[in-house]
Amino acid sequence: MSDELESQEGIELGGSRHIGEVLKARRLELGRELADIAHQTRVPQRHLTAIEAGQHDTLPALPYTIGFVKSYARILGLDADASAEQFRRETTKPDRVVPTIDHEPIEDVRVPTRAAALLGIVLLGVVALAVAAWSLGWFGGDEEPPPAVAAAPAGSDDGATVAMDTPPAPLPEPVTETPPAAGTADAAIPASAAAPPASGAIVVTAREDAWVKIYEAGSGRSVFQGVMAAGDRYDVPGDRQDLLLWTGRAGALDVMVGGTAIPPLGAATQTVRDVPLTAAGLAARAQPRPE
């Protein structure tokens, strides 16, 4: 390859000037900024500056620097191979690859992706729903209410009360009853413990917000599911004898059979399920069993 190669615009390679001076003169002739060359060739600007100044000691290993010179010459319209050959003759760098590569650090600005942002919103929504469900008693405790009590029958010497057990039924829940006032001899059973009607329309009314599910006994298919706000009511269809009730706040519901209120289904925050919504089933739940 000739030592005297002439490129475009009269810029000579192989003359008295070293290759860095040739490249710089060509760059200035074209009116190009070094930063623009560095961005276009992806060669760190400090290496291009060292090539122009002939400061080869600060450059990386020769194979990498040769690549830098070729890229620089090519972007300026000079002969890349001739420029690389002149640099090879001028440099004292050994022709070997060092184990490490000096890369220009690249600023990496990390921003959350859209998927990460959506995931954060979903997690916040789940937490909010869990808090709301807890406040409405969906995860109500399994504490049992105190058993129903009745006054001792007439003729009893000590006047002690007797616990009334509830009969077997789907997940039965005993009901707390208020004993009669002291001195009432003929009130053997409190009025609230009286057996509900064996027939009549069934109405479920919410005194406080409570989650309620009404479903079919056989298939489990939901007929109603959601939060009943205070004052909401559900009228059980008269032709349905297969409906069951599940709630997380048994004490927040009032149940009436034929216009007569029956004892509460359970404690204030007690979870009850499989409660039959039939007059006979509710009567069986409320009916005390002999000791």
Coordinates of C-alpha atoms in Angstrom, one line a residue, residues 200-205 232-236 254-259 282:
G200 CA -95.2 -17.8 56.2
A201 CA -93.2 -15.4 54.1
I202 CA -89.5 -15.1 55.0
V203 CA -87.8 -11.7 54.8
V204 CA -84.1 -11.0 55.6
T205 CA -83.3 -7.4 56.5
D232 CA -81.8 -3.5 52.5
R233 CA -84.1 -6.5 52.5
Y234 CA -84.3 -9.8 50.6
D235 CA -87.7 -11.5 50.2
V236 CA -87.3 -15.3 49.9
D254 CA -83.0 -9.7 61.1
V255 CA -85.1 -12.6 59.8
M256 CA -88.9 -12.6 59.9
V257 CA -91.2 -15.6 59.2
G258 CA -94.8 -14.7 58.5
G259 CA -94.2 -11.3 60.0
L282 CA -85.6 -21.7 60.8

